[in-house]
Coordinates of C-alpha atoms in Angstrom, one line a residue:
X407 CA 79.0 89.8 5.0
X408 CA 75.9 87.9 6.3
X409 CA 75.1 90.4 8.3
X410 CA 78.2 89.7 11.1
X411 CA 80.1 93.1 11.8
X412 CA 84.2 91.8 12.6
X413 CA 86.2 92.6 15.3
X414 CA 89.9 92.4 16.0
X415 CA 90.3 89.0 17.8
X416 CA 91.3 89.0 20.8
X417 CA 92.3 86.0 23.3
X418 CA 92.2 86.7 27.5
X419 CA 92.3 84.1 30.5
X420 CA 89.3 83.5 32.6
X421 CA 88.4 81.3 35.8
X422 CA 86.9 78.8 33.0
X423 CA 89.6 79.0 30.0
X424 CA 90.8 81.0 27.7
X425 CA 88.7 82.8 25.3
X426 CA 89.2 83.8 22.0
X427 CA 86.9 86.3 20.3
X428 CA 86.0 87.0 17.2
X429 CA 82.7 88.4 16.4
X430 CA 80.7 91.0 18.0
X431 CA 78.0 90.1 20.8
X432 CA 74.6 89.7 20.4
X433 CA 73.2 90.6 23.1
X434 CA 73.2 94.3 25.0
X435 CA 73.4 95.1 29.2
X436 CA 70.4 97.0 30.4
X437 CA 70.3 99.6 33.0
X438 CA 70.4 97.3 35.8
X439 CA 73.3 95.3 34.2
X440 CA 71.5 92.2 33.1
X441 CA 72.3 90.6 29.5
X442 CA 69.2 91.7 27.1
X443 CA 69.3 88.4 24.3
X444 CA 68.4 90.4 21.1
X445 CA 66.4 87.5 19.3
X446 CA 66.9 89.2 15.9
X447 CA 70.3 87.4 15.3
X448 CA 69.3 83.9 15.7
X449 CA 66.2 84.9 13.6
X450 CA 68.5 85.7 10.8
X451 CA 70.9 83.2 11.1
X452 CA 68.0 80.6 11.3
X453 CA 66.5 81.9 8.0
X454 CA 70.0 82.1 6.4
X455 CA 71.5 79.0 7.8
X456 CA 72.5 77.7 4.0
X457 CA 73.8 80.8 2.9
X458 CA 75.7 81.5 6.0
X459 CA 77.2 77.7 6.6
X460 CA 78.5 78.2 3.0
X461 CA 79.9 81.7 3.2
X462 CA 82.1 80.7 6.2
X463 CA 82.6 76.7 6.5
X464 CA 86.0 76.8 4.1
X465 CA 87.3 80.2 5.3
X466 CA 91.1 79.5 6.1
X467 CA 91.5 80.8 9.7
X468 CA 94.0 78.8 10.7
X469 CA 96.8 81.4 11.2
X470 CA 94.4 82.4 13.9
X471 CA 93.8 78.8 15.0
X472 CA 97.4 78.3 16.1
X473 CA 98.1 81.8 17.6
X474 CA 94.9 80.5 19.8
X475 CA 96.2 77.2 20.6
X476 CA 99.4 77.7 21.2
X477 CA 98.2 78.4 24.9
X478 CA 96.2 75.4 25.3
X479 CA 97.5 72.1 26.4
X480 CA 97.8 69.5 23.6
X481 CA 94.5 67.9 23.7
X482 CA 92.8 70.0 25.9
X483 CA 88.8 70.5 25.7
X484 CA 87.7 73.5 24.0
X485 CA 84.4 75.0 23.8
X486 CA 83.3 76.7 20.8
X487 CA 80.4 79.2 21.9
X488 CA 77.8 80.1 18.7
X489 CA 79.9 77.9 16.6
X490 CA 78.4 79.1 13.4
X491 CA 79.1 76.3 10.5
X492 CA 81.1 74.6 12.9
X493 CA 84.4 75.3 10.6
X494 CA 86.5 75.9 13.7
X495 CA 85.2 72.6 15.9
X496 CA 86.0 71.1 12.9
X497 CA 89.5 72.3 12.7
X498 CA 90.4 72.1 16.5
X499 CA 89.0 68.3 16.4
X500 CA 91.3 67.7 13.3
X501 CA 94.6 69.2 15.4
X502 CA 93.4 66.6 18.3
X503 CA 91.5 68.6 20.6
X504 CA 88.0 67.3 22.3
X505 CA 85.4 70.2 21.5
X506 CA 81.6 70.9 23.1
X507 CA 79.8 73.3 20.8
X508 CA 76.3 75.0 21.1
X509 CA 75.1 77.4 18.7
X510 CA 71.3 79.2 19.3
X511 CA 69.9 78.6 15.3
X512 CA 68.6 74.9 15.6
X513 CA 69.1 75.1 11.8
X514 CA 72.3 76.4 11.8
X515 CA 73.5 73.7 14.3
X516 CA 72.1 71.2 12.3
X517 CA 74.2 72.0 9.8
X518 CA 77.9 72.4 11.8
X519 CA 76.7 69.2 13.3
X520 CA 76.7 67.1 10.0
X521 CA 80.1 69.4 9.3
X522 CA 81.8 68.7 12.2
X523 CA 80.6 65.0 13.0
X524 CA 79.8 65.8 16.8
X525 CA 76.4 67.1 18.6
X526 CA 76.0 71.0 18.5
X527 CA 74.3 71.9 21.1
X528 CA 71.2 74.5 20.6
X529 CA 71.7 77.4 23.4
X530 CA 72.3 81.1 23.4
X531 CA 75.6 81.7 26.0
X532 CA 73.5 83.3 29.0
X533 CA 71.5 79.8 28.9
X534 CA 74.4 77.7 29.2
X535 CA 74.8 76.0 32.4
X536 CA 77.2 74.0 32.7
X537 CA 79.8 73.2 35.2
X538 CA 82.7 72.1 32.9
X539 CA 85.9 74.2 32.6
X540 CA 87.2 74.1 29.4
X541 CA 90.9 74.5 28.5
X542 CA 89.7 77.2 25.6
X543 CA 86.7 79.1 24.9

């Protein structure tokens, strides 16, 4: 579906929150273990923003929502890394939580912006830079 290949989620504890997964990465190590960014994925998603954002904005993930938050505190800040259509921002804002989200298709975070009512940031992960820790990732 769109081109996004599904994993089993999976939620560990690092130094800056915990982190739930969901998707695969786009991006690869090379032989000197540096991340690689393959730009093909934010091509795609850039020229598919429309078709994407409504394909995923009213999935109902919120089984997975609460196994996730049940280990953050109430309120806590979570960061929503390549936030797609912004459909879960949206949903951890609505339970209360304060959420930062970036995603590296401009038009794609246009869109999840407008959705979600808050600035997406436009960043690929090895960009980001800042010095926050969040509660939830």
């Amino acid at each position: 579906m769109f081109g996004i290949q599904r994993q089993t989620s999976t939620c560990y504890r690092t130094t800056y929150g915990l982190v739930l997964t969901i998707s695969t990465k786009s991006a690869a190590p090379t032989s000197d273990g540096r991340i690689q960014p393959n730009p093909a994925p934010v091509a795609y998603y850039e020229a598919h923003a429309q078709t994407f954002f409504d394909g995923t904005v009213n999935l109902d993930l919120s089984a997975l929502h609460q196994r996730f938050l049940a280990h953050l505190p109430t309120g806590g800040h979570i960061l929503d890394a390549g936030c797609g259509s912004g459909r879960d921002a949206r949903a951890f804002l609505d339970h209360g939580y304060t959420v930062t989200a970036f995603d590296a298709a401009p038009a794609l975070a246009e869109l999840a912006s407008v959705h979600c009512g808050l600035p997406v940031h436009v960043l690929r992960l090895e960009e980001m830079d800042w010095q926050a820790r969040f509660d939830g990732i």
